[in-house]
Amino acid sequence: MAAKTYTRFTAAEGVENALKMLEGRWKLIILFHLFGGRVMRFSELERAIPEVSQKMLIQQLRQMETDGIVCRTVYPEVPPKVEYGLTEWGQALCPALDALLTWAEEGPAIPAGAPDHSSRSIT
Amino acid sequence: MAAKTYTRFTAAEGVENALKMLEGRWKLIILFHLFGGRVMRFSELERAIPEVSQKMLIQQLRQMETDGIVCRTVYPEVPPKVEYGLTEWGQALCPALDALLTWAEEGPAIPAGAPDHSSRSIT
DNA sequence: CTGTATCCTCTCGGATACTG
DNA sequence: CAGTATCCGAGAGGATACAG
C-alpha cells in the first residue's frame, strides 16, 4: 500500500472531490437514511423526507448513483418498483462522516461571547 | 464523556453544519496552506493562491474566522500587517479531512466502464 | 409508482474599481 | 498592505404540471 503524497493543492483537490459528492441539500439526509445497509423504495424516501420535492430527490439520488455511492435496483413490474441502497463504498463513508461529526461537536474553543470577528490585536 | 445519540436527521444536520464551514471555492485550499501550525500574511496567501480574488480570499478567511477555525492577528503598524493561522480546533480538522481523502482515494468499486447510470435490473 | 419537463428565484463567486 | 464597494452572470434548488 504505497502511501500517496499530496501537495497543499492536490490534497485540497482530493477533499473537494469528496465534498462535491456530498454537497446538495438532501444528500446527507438520504445517506443517513441508507446507512446500515438499509434499502428503501423511492416512495419510502419521499415519505421519510417530506420536505424534498420529487425533482430534487431523484436528482440527488441519481448523482450519488453516478458517483458510485448509491445503488439503484429496478424491478420491472407494474406498478414500477425501484429500490435504493448504498454500495460498499457508500457505506465506507460512515466513519469518515463520523470524524466530521465528532469534530463539529467539539466546537470552537471560544463558543460563547464573540458576536463579531474574534481578531486579536497585538499592540 | 456521554456519547451523544443521533437520529438520521440530527446526524445529517450535524455533518451539514461541519460541511457548511468547508464549503466555498477556496476554504480547503486556504486550510491546507495553514495546516501544520503555519501562519501566513494576507499577501502571502494571495501569492500562494494566485487564482483567488482579494474579495473572495478575505471573505472566506473572515467566514472561517467567525466559525472559529481561523485566527486573525493584526499588528497595528504602517504599513498594515495581518497574519492568519488556524485555531486548535481548526488544526483538529486535519484528521477528519484525511478520513475523507482516504475514502475518496479508495474510489468506487466499479470505476471504469459505467458511462451512464449503473442501475441493476431484476428480471 | 416513478419519474420528466419548465420556469423562476436566490445565492455564490468573479471582475473591477476605490480607500485607510 | 489589507482591505471595502458595486455590478454581473451562472448554477443550484424549489414549485408546478405532465408522462410511462
PDB file of C-alpha atoms (C1' of nucleotides) in Angstrom:
ATOM      1  CA  MET A   1       0.000   0.000   0.000  1.00  0.00           C
ATOM      2  CA  ALA A   2       2.093   2.854  -1.321  1.00  0.00           C
ATOM      3  CA  ALA A   3       1.245   5.914   0.765  1.00  0.00           C
ATOM      4  CA  LYS A   4       0.195   8.701  -1.571  1.00  0.00           C
ATOM      5  CA  THR A   5       1.931  12.033  -1.322  1.00  0.00           C
ATOM      6  CA  TYR A   6      -0.014  15.266  -1.596  1.00  0.00           C
ATOM      7  CA  THR A   7       0.802  18.901  -2.143  1.00  0.00           C
ATOM      8  CA  ARG A   8      -1.343  21.529  -0.438  1.00  0.00           C
ATOM      9  CA  PHE A   9      -3.188  21.800  -3.721  1.00  0.00           C
ATOM     10  CA  THR A  10      -3.724  18.149  -4.576  1.00  0.00           C
ATOM     11  CA  ALA A  11      -4.832  17.382  -1.031  1.00  0.00           C
ATOM     12  CA  ALA A  12      -7.361  20.198  -1.197  1.00  0.00           C
ATOM     13  CA  GLU A  13      -8.487  18.936  -4.584  1.00  0.00           C
ATOM     14  CA  GLY A  14      -8.910  15.406  -3.287  1.00  0.00           C
ATOM     15  CA  VAL A  15     -11.063  16.520  -0.397  1.00  0.00           C
ATOM     16  CA  GLU A  16     -13.002  18.816  -2.711  1.00  0.00           C
ATOM     17  CA  ASN A  17     -13.872  15.867  -4.895  1.00  0.00           C
ATOM     18  CA  ALA A  18     -15.171  14.061  -1.849  1.00  0.00           C
ATOM     19  CA  LEU A  19     -17.158  17.078  -0.699  1.00  0.00           C
ATOM     20  CA  LYS A  20     -18.627  17.642  -4.137  1.00  0.00           C
ATOM     21  CA  MET A  21     -20.289  14.253  -3.855  1.00  0.00           C
ATOM     22  CA  LEU A  22     -21.834  15.252  -0.516  1.00  0.00           C
ATOM     23  CA  GLU A  23     -22.895  18.756  -1.423  1.00  0.00           C
ATOM     24  CA  GLY A  24     -26.528  19.097  -2.189  1.00  0.00           C
ATOM     25  CA  ARG A  25     -29.301  19.995   0.136  1.00  0.00           C
ATOM     26  CA  TRP A  26     -30.518  16.415   0.558  1.00  0.00           C
ATOM     27  CA  LYS A  27     -27.622  14.058   0.007  1.00  0.00           C
ATOM     28  CA  LEU A  28     -26.598  13.723   3.629  1.00  0.00           C
ATOM     29  CA  ILE A  29     -30.139  13.159   4.769  1.00  0.00           C
ATOM     30  CA  ILE A  30     -30.555  10.451   2.144  1.00  0.00           C
ATOM     31  CA  LEU A  31     -27.214   8.986   3.132  1.00  0.00           C
ATOM     32  CA  PHE A  32     -28.107   8.725   6.788  1.00  0.00           C
ATOM     33  CA  HIS A  33     -31.389   7.057   5.897  1.00  0.00           C
ATOM     34  CA  LEU A  34     -29.485   4.445   3.916  1.00  0.00           C
ATOM     35  CA  PHE A  35     -26.599   3.781   6.305  1.00  0.00           C
ATOM     36  CA  GLY A  36     -26.524   0.393   7.948  1.00  0.00           C
ATOM     37  CA  GLY A  37     -27.412  -1.487   4.784  1.00  0.00           C
ATOM     38  CA  ARG A  38     -30.967  -0.195   4.766  1.00  0.00           C
ATOM     39  CA  VAL A  39     -32.725  -0.321   1.394  1.00  0.00           C
ATOM     40  CA  MET A  40     -35.635   1.956   0.528  1.00  0.00           C
ATOM     41  CA  ARG A  41     -38.038   2.486  -2.331  1.00  0.00           C
ATOM     42  CA  PHE A  42     -38.458   5.844  -3.941  1.00  0.00           C
ATOM     43  CA  SER A  43     -41.811   6.473  -2.293  1.00  0.00           C
ATOM     44  CA  GLU A  44     -40.428   5.452   1.094  1.00  0.00           C
ATOM     45  CA  LEU A  45     -37.727   8.070   0.808  1.00  0.00           C
ATOM     46  CA  GLU A  46     -40.327  10.607  -0.225  1.00  0.00           C
ATOM     47  CA  ARG A  47     -42.327   9.894   2.891  1.00  0.00           C
ATOM     48  CA  ALA A  48     -39.255   9.752   5.106  1.00  0.00           C
ATOM     49  CA  ILE A  49     -38.135  13.171   3.879  1.00  0.00           C
ATOM     50  CA  PRO A  50     -41.376  15.091   3.362  1.00  0.00           C
ATOM     51  CA  GLU A  51     -39.751  18.461   2.616  1.00  0.00           C
ATOM     52  CA  VAL A  52     -37.970  17.310  -0.509  1.00  0.00           C
ATOM     53  CA  SER A  53     -39.519  17.625  -3.969  1.00  0.00           C
ATOM     54  CA  GLN A  54     -39.579  14.709  -6.359  1.00  0.00           C
ATOM     55  CA  LYS A  55     -37.261  16.509  -8.687  1.00  0.00           C
ATOM     56  CA  MET A  56     -34.599  17.106  -6.076  1.00  0.00           C
ATOM     57  CA  LEU A  57     -34.917  13.644  -4.580  1.00  0.00           C
ATOM     58  CA  ILE A  58     -34.422  11.908  -7.887  1.00  0.00           C
ATOM     59  CA  GLN A  59     -31.687  14.315  -8.931  1.00  0.00           C
ATOM     60  CA  GLN A  60     -29.578  13.804  -5.853  1.00  0.00           C
ATOM     61  CA  LEU A  61     -30.161  10.054  -5.877  1.00  0.00           C
ATOM     62  CA  ARG A  62     -29.005   9.854  -9.480  1.00  0.00           C
ATOM     63  CA  GLN A  63     -25.931  11.930  -8.807  1.00  0.00           C
ATOM     64  CA  MET A  64     -24.919   9.696  -5.944  1.00  0.00           C
ATOM     65  CA  GLU A  65     -25.588   6.697  -8.129  1.00  0.00           C
ATOM     66  CA  THR A  66     -23.329   8.084 -10.842  1.00  0.00           C
ATOM     67  CA  ASP A  67     -20.705   8.742  -8.182  1.00  0.00           C
ATOM     68  CA  GLY A  68     -20.911   5.116  -7.121  1.00  0.00           C
ATOM     69  CA  ILE A  69     -22.264   5.816  -3.661  1.00  0.00           C
ATOM     70  CA  VAL A  70     -25.823   4.664  -4.208  1.00  0.00           C
ATOM     71  CA  CYS A  71     -27.065   1.518  -5.878  1.00  0.00           C
ATOM     72  CA  ARG A  72     -30.355   1.599  -7.748  1.00  0.00           C
ATOM     73  CA  THR A  73     -32.346  -1.565  -8.356  1.00  0.00           C
ATOM     74  CA  VAL A  74     -35.282  -1.682 -10.737  1.00  0.00           C
ATOM     75  CA  TYR A  75     -37.968  -4.338 -10.504  1.00  0.00           C
ATOM     76  CA  PRO A  76     -39.743  -4.467 -13.864  1.00  0.00           C
ATOM     77  CA  GLU A  77     -43.243  -4.758 -12.501  1.00  0.00           C
ATOM     78  CA  VAL A  78     -46.484  -2.936 -12.822  1.00  0.00           C
ATOM     79  CA  PRO A  79     -46.678  -0.685 -10.960  1.00  0.00           C
ATOM     80  CA  PRO A  80     -42.957   0.131 -11.064  1.00  0.00           C
ATOM     81  CA  LYS A  81     -40.764  -0.601  -8.059  1.00  0.00           C
ATOM     82  CA  VAL A  82     -37.318   0.865  -7.532  1.00  0.00           C
ATOM     83  CA  GLU A  83     -35.078   0.415  -4.544  1.00  0.00           C
ATOM     84  CA  TYR A  84     -32.138   2.442  -3.402  1.00  0.00           C
ATOM     85  CA  GLY A  85     -29.296   1.307  -1.172  1.00  0.00           C
ATOM     86  CA  LEU A  86     -25.666   2.131  -0.568  1.00  0.00           C
ATOM     87  CA  THR A  87     -22.755   0.498  -2.301  1.00  0.00           C
ATOM     88  CA  GLU A  88     -19.907  -0.873  -0.197  1.00  0.00           C
ATOM     89  CA  TRP A  89     -18.019   2.288  -0.892  1.00  0.00           C
ATOM     90  CA  GLY A  90     -21.007   4.339   0.138  1.00  0.00           C
ATOM     91  CA  GLN A  91     -21.181   2.513   3.456  1.00  0.00           C
ATOM     92  CA  ALA A  92     -17.499   3.270   3.910  1.00  0.00           C
ATOM     93  CA  LEU A  93     -18.430   6.931   4.144  1.00  0.00           C
ATOM     94  CA  CYS A  94     -19.921   6.400   7.584  1.00  0.00           C
ATOM     95  CA  PRO A  95     -16.704   6.507   9.637  1.00  0.00           C
ATOM     96  CA  ALA A  96     -15.434   9.499   7.647  1.00  0.00           C
ATOM     97  CA  LEU A  97     -18.606  11.435   8.366  1.00  0.00           C
ATOM     98  CA  ASP A  98     -18.384  10.370  11.983  1.00  0.00           C
ATOM     99  CA  ALA A  99     -14.983  12.026  12.159  1.00  0.00           C
ATOM    100  CA  LEU A 100     -16.517  15.268  10.898  1.00  0.00           C
ATOM    101  CA  LEU A 101     -19.436  14.960  13.278  1.00  0.00           C
ATOM    102  CA  THR A 102     -17.114  14.427  16.208  1.00  0.00           C
ATOM    103  CA  TRP A 103     -15.021  17.388  15.177  1.00  0.00           C
ATOM    104  CA  ALA A 104     -18.041  19.658  14.857  1.00  0.00           C
ATOM    105  CA  GLU A 105     -19.273  18.506  18.229  1.00  0.00           C
ATOM    106  CA  GLU A 106     -16.054  19.615  19.909  1.00  0.00           C
ATOM    107  CA  GLY A 107     -16.998  23.109  18.872  1.00  0.00           C
ATOM    108  CA  PRO A 108     -14.863  26.205  18.748  1.00  0.00           C
ATOM    109  CA  ALA A 109     -12.926  26.671  21.981  1.00  0.00           C
ATOM    110  CA  ILE A 110     -14.485  30.122  22.392  1.00  0.00           C
ATOM    111  CA  PRO A 111     -18.121  29.269  21.627  1.00  0.00           C
ATOM    112  CA  ALA A 112     -19.987  31.935  23.538  1.00  0.00           C
ATOM    113  CA  GLY A 113     -19.383  35.644  23.659  1.00  0.00           C
ATOM    114  CA  ALA A 114     -17.805  36.508  20.343  1.00  0.00           C
ATOM    115  CA  PRO A 115     -20.608  38.071  18.316  1.00  0.00           C
ATOM    116  CA  ASP A 116     -18.369  39.549  15.624  1.00  0.00           C
ATOM    117  CA  HIS A 117     -14.895  38.802  14.343  1.00  0.00           C
ATOM    118  CA  SER A 118     -12.624  37.472  17.034  1.00  0.00           C
ATOM    119  CA  SER A 119      -9.455  39.158  15.870  1.00  0.00           C
ATOM    120  CA  ARG A 120      -6.532  39.611  18.169  1.00  0.00           C
ATOM    121  CA  SER A 121      -4.660  42.870  18.075  1.00  0.00           C
ATOM    122  CA  ILE A 122      -1.018  42.870  19.062  1.00  0.00           C
ATOM    123  CA  THR A 123      -0.056  46.279  20.449  1.00  0.00           C
TER     124      THR A 123
ATOM    125  CA  MET B   1     -17.877  11.597  28.106  1.00  0.00           C
ATOM    126  CA  ALA B   2     -21.559  10.968  27.476  1.00  0.00           C
ATOM    127  CA  ALA B   3     -21.873   9.514  23.969  1.00  0.00           C
ATOM    128  CA  LYS B   4     -24.339  11.631  22.022  1.00  0.00           C
ATOM    129  CA  THR B   5     -27.246   9.974  20.331  1.00  0.00           C
ATOM    130  CA  TYR B   6     -28.384  10.998  16.888  1.00  0.00           C
ATOM    131  CA  THR B   7     -31.407  10.465  14.725  1.00  0.00           C
ATOM    132  CA  ARG B   8     -30.951  10.198  10.961  1.00  0.00           C
ATOM    133  CA  PHE B   9     -31.920  13.841  10.807  1.00  0.00           C
ATOM    134  CA  THR B  10     -29.799  15.286  13.603  1.00  0.00           C
ATOM    135  CA  ALA B  11     -26.766  13.359  12.415  1.00  0.00           C
ATOM    136  CA  ALA B  12     -27.243  14.735   8.906  1.00  0.00           C
ATOM    137  CA  GLU B  13     -27.697  18.180  10.383  1.00  0.00           C
ATOM    138  CA  GLY B  14     -24.522  17.910  12.413  1.00  0.00           C
ATOM    139  CA  VAL B  15     -22.464  16.891   9.414  1.00  0.00           C
ATOM    140  CA  GLU B  16     -24.135  19.599   7.363  1.00  0.00           C
ATOM    141  CA  ASN B  17     -23.002  22.193   9.858  1.00  0.00           C
ATOM    142  CA  ALA B  18     -19.478  20.908   9.515  1.00  0.00           C
ATOM    143  CA  LEU B  19     -19.661  20.912   5.730  1.00  0.00           C
ATOM    144  CA  LYS B  20     -21.103  24.398   5.640  1.00  0.00           C
ATOM    145  CA  MET B  21     -17.906  25.652   7.215  1.00  0.00           C
ATOM    146  CA  LEU B  22     -15.844  23.959   4.497  1.00  0.00           C
ATOM    147  CA  GLU B  23     -17.963  24.895   1.523  1.00  0.00           C
ATOM    148  CA  GLY B  24     -16.630  27.720  -0.510  1.00  0.00           C
ATOM    149  CA  ARG B  25     -14.388  27.560  -3.514  1.00  0.00           C
ATOM    150  CA  TRP B  26     -11.206  28.458  -1.563  1.00  0.00           C
ATOM    151  CA  LYS B  27     -11.625  27.337   2.016  1.00  0.00           C
ATOM    152  CA  LEU B  28      -9.978  23.958   1.663  1.00  0.00           C
ATOM    153  CA  ILE B  29      -7.060  25.389  -0.233  1.00  0.00           C
ATOM    154  CA  ILE B  30      -6.577  28.001   2.479  1.00  0.00           C
ATOM    155  CA  LEU B  31      -6.938  25.325   5.121  1.00  0.00           C
ATOM    156  CA  PHE B  32      -4.270  23.120   3.622  1.00  0.00           C
ATOM    157  CA  HIS B  33      -1.928  26.065   3.391  1.00  0.00           C
ATOM    158  CA  LEU B  34      -2.411  26.705   7.101  1.00  0.00           C
ATOM    159  CA  PHE B  35      -2.262  23.148   8.392  1.00  0.00           C
ATOM    160  CA  GLY B  36       0.760  22.265  10.486  1.00  0.00           C
ATOM    161  CA  GLY B  37       0.654  25.461  12.512  1.00  0.00           C
ATOM    162  CA  ARG B  38       1.766  27.570   9.573  1.00  0.00           C
ATOM    163  CA  VAL B  39       0.952  31.282   9.821  1.00  0.00           C
ATOM    164  CA  MET B  40       0.630  33.494   6.758  1.00  0.00           C
ATOM    165  CA  ARG B  41       0.061  37.138   5.979  1.00  0.00           C
ATOM    166  CA  PHE B  42      -2.721  38.211   3.691  1.00  0.00           C
ATOM    167  CA  SER B  43      -0.353  38.978   0.837  1.00  0.00           C
ATOM    168  CA  GLU B  44       1.393  35.642   1.267  1.00  0.00           C
ATOM    169  CA  LEU B  45      -1.886  33.848   0.823  1.00  0.00           C
ATOM    170  CA  GLU B  46      -2.626  35.963  -2.214  1.00  0.00           C
ATOM    171  CA  ARG B  47       0.655  34.912  -3.786  1.00  0.00           C
ATOM    172  CA  ALA B  48       0.275  31.295  -2.718  1.00  0.00           C
ATOM    173  CA  ILE B  49      -3.180  31.118  -4.331  1.00  0.00           C
ATOM    174  CA  PRO B  50      -2.883  33.325  -7.427  1.00  0.00           C
ATOM    175  CA  GLU B  51      -6.300  32.451  -8.873  1.00  0.00           C
ATOM    176  CA  VAL B  52      -8.293  33.856  -5.981  1.00  0.00           C
ATOM    177  CA  SER B  53      -9.548  37.437  -5.940  1.00  0.00           C
ATOM    178  CA  GLN B  54      -8.997  39.689  -2.945  1.00  0.00           C
ATOM    179  CA  LYS B  55     -12.705  39.782  -2.323  1.00  0.00           C
ATOM    180  CA  MET B  56     -13.088  36.029  -2.141  1.00  0.00           C
ATOM    181  CA  LEU B  57      -9.914  35.499  -0.160  1.00  0.00           C
ATOM    182  CA  ILE B  58     -10.916  37.941   2.539  1.00  0.00           C
ATOM    183  CA  GLN B  59     -14.498  36.723   2.532  1.00  0.00           C
ATOM    184  CA  GLN B  60     -13.628  33.098   3.079  1.00  0.00           C
ATOM    185  CA  LEU B  61     -10.974  33.941   5.651  1.00  0.00           C
ATOM    186  CA  ARG B  62     -13.460  36.012   7.613  1.00  0.00           C
ATOM    187  CA  GLN B  63     -16.094  33.310   7.488  1.00  0.00           C
ATOM    188  CA  MET B  64     -13.662  30.744   8.829  1.00  0.00           C
ATOM    189  CA  GLU B  65     -12.626  33.213  11.493  1.00  0.00           C
ATOM    190  CA  THR B  66     -16.238  33.684  12.539  1.00  0.00           C
ATOM    191  CA  ASP B  67     -16.611  29.910  12.618  1.00  0.00           C
ATOM    192  CA  GLY B  68     -13.623  29.676  14.941  1.00  0.00           C
ATOM    193  CA  ILE B  69     -11.418  27.779  12.523  1.00  0.00           C
ATOM    194  CA  VAL B  70      -9.037  30.584  11.621  1.00  0.00           C
ATOM    195  CA  CYS B  71      -7.296  33.028  13.922  1.00  0.00           C
ATOM    196  CA  ARG B  72      -6.595  36.542  12.650  1.00  0.00           C
ATOM    197  CA  THR B  73      -3.858  38.636  14.215  1.00  0.00           C
ATOM    198  CA  VAL B  74      -3.498  42.336  13.457  1.00  0.00           C
ATOM    199  CA  TYR B  75      -0.230  44.177  14.001  1.00  0.00           C
ATOM    200  CA  PRO B  76      -1.024  47.902  14.227  1.00  0.00           C
ATOM    201  CA  GLU B  77       1.840  49.083  12.089  1.00  0.00           C
ATOM    202  CA  VAL B  78       2.296  51.156   8.979  1.00  0.00           C
ATOM    203  CA  PRO B  79       2.018  49.565   6.536  1.00  0.00           C
ATOM    204  CA  PRO B  80      -0.605  47.205   7.978  1.00  0.00           C
ATOM    205  CA  LYS B  81       0.308  43.615   8.775  1.00  0.00           C
ATOM    206  CA  VAL B  82      -2.222  40.868   9.341  1.00  0.00           C
ATOM    207  CA  GLU B  83      -1.489  37.224   9.930  1.00  0.00           C
ATOM    208  CA  TYR B  84      -3.762  34.221   9.593  1.00  0.00           C
ATOM    209  CA  GLY B  85      -3.346  30.886  11.293  1.00  0.00           C
ATOM    210  CA  LEU B  86      -5.522  28.012  12.448  1.00  0.00           C
ATOM    211  CA  THR B  87      -7.053  27.699  15.881  1.00  0.00           C
ATOM    212  CA  GLU B  88      -6.573  24.484  17.800  1.00  0.00           C
ATOM    213  CA  TRP B  89      -9.965  23.419  16.651  1.00  0.00           C
ATOM    214  CA  GLY B  90      -9.062  24.275  13.079  1.00  0.00           C
ATOM    215  CA  GLN B  91      -5.996  22.071  13.299  1.00  0.00           C
ATOM    216  CA  ALA B  92      -8.210  19.294  14.589  1.00  0.00           C
ATOM    217  CA  LEU B  93      -9.902  19.251  11.195  1.00  0.00           C
ATOM    218  CA  CYS B  94      -6.838  17.643   9.641  1.00  0.00           C
ATOM    219  CA  PRO B  95      -7.519  14.025  10.662  1.00  0.00           C
ATOM    220  CA  ALA B  96     -11.192  14.356   9.734  1.00  0.00           C
ATOM    221  CA  LEU B  97     -10.304  15.572   6.257  1.00  0.00           C
ATOM    222  CA  ASP B  98      -7.757  12.788   5.986  1.00  0.00           C
ATOM    223  CA  ALA B  99     -10.549  10.312   6.553  1.00  0.00           C
ATOM    224  CA  LEU B 100     -12.460  11.820   3.647  1.00  0.00           C
ATOM    225  CA  LEU B 101      -9.366  11.890   1.471  1.00  0.00           C
ATOM    226  CA  THR B 102      -8.684   8.249   2.192  1.00  0.00           C
ATOM    227  CA  TRP B 103     -12.253   7.350   1.419  1.00  0.00           C
ATOM    228  CA  ALA B 104     -12.219   9.218  -1.889  1.00  0.00           C
ATOM    229  CA  GLU B 105      -8.968   7.544  -2.808  1.00  0.00           C
ATOM    230  CA  GLU B 106     -10.493   4.093  -2.427  1.00  0.00           C
ATOM    231  CA  GLY B 107     -12.749   5.037  -5.293  1.00  0.00           C
ATOM    232  CA  PRO B 108     -15.953   3.397  -6.423  1.00  0.00           C
ATOM    233  CA  ALA B 109     -15.557  -0.357  -6.765  1.00  0.00           C
ATOM    234  CA  ILE B 110     -16.705  -0.131 -10.392  1.00  0.00           C
ATOM    235  CA  PRO B 111     -14.631   2.849 -11.522  1.00  0.00           C
ATOM    236  CA  ALA B 112     -14.233   2.171 -15.235  1.00  0.00           C
ATOM    237  CA  GLY B 113     -16.856   1.188 -17.742  1.00  0.00           C
ATOM    238  CA  ALA B 114     -20.061   2.664 -16.443  1.00  0.00           C
ATOM    239  CA  PRO B 115     -20.694   5.725 -18.630  1.00  0.00           C
ATOM    240  CA  ASP B 116     -24.278   6.282 -17.568  1.00  0.00           C
ATOM    241  CA  HIS B 117     -26.392   5.187 -14.628  1.00  0.00           C
ATOM    242  CA  SER B 118     -25.282   1.886 -13.191  1.00  0.00           C
ATOM    243  CA  SER B 119     -28.734   0.572 -12.352  1.00  0.00           C
ATOM    244  CA  ARG B 120     -29.365  -3.072 -11.829  1.00  0.00           C
ATOM    245  CA  SER B 121     -32.492  -4.594 -13.285  1.00  0.00           C
ATOM    246  CA  ILE B 122     -34.004  -7.595 -11.594  1.00  0.00           C
ATOM    247  CA  THR B 123     -35.929  -9.695 -14.110  1.00  0.00           C
TER     248      THR B 123
ATOM    249  C1'  DC C   1     -45.419   4.381  -8.549  1.00  0.00           C
ATOM    250  C1'  DT C   2     -41.564   6.551 -10.539  1.00  0.00           C
ATOM    251  C1'  DG C   3     -40.115   9.653 -12.749  1.00  0.00           C
ATOM    252  C1'  DT C   4     -39.549  14.295 -16.761  1.00  0.00           C
ATOM    253  C1'  DA C   5     -40.040  18.967 -18.270  1.00  0.00           C
ATOM    254  C1'  DT C   6     -40.449  24.086 -17.373  1.00  0.00           C
ATOM    255  C1'  DC C   7     -40.000  28.012 -15.186  1.00  0.00           C
ATOM    256  C1'  DC C   8     -38.352  31.040 -11.620  1.00  0.00           C
ATOM    257  C1'  DT C   9     -35.713  32.729  -7.676  1.00  0.00           C
ATOM    258  C1'  DC C  10     -31.776  33.378  -4.985  1.00  0.00           C
ATOM    259  C1'  DT C  11     -27.113  32.791  -3.628  1.00  0.00           C
ATOM    260  C1'  DC C  12     -22.251  32.168  -4.831  1.00  0.00           C
ATOM    261  C1'  DG C  13     -18.416  33.546  -6.933  1.00  0.00           C
ATOM    262  C1'  DG C  14     -15.764  36.514 -10.327  1.00  0.00           C
ATOM    263  C1'  DA C  15     -14.300  41.264 -12.337  1.00  0.00           C
ATOM    264  C1'  DT C  16     -13.334  45.718 -11.411  1.00  0.00           C
ATOM    265  C1'  DA C  17     -12.531  49.962  -9.051  1.00  0.00           C
ATOM    266  C1'  DC C  18     -11.707  52.527  -4.895  1.00  0.00           C
ATOM    267  C1'  DT C  19      -9.760  53.514   0.307  1.00  0.00           C
ATOM    268  C1'  DG C  20      -7.295  53.896   5.122  1.00  0.00           C
TER     269       DG C  20
ATOM    270  C1'  DC D   1      -0.552  46.268   2.644  1.00  0.00           C
ATOM    271  C1'  DA D   2      -5.052  44.990   3.522  1.00  0.00           C
ATOM    272  C1'  DG D   3      -8.994  45.575   2.750  1.00  0.00           C
ATOM    273  C1'  DT D   4     -14.257  47.634   1.007  1.00  0.00           C
ATOM    274  C1'  DA D   5     -17.967  48.549  -2.582  1.00  0.00           C
ATOM    275  C1'  DT D   6     -20.596  47.539  -6.703  1.00  0.00           C
ATOM    276  C1'  DC D   7     -22.173  45.078 -10.565  1.00  0.00           C
ATOM    277  C1'  DC D   8     -22.971  40.855 -13.045  1.00  0.00           C
ATOM    278  C1'  DG D   9     -23.518  36.003 -14.801  1.00  0.00           C
ATOM    279  C1'  DA D  10     -24.024  31.089 -13.872  1.00  0.00           C
ATOM    280  C1'  DG D  11     -25.974  27.428 -11.483  1.00  0.00           C
ATOM    281  C1'  DA D  12     -28.369  25.165  -7.554  1.00  0.00           C
ATOM    282  C1'  DG D  13     -32.604  24.361  -5.826  1.00  0.00           C
ATOM    283  C1'  DG D  14     -37.836  24.889  -5.433  1.00  0.00           C
ATOM    284  C1'  DA D  15     -42.903  24.823  -7.396  1.00  0.00           C
ATOM    285  C1'  DT D  16     -45.738  23.010 -10.543  1.00  0.00           C
ATOM    286  C1'  DA D  17     -47.513  20.280 -14.224  1.00  0.00           C
ATOM    287  C1'  DC D  18     -47.255  16.295 -17.096  1.00  0.00           C
ATOM    288  C1'  DA D  19     -45.993  11.115 -18.624  1.00  0.00           C
ATOM    289  C1'  DG D  20     -44.881   5.880 -18.911  1.00  0.00           C
TER     290       DG D  20
END
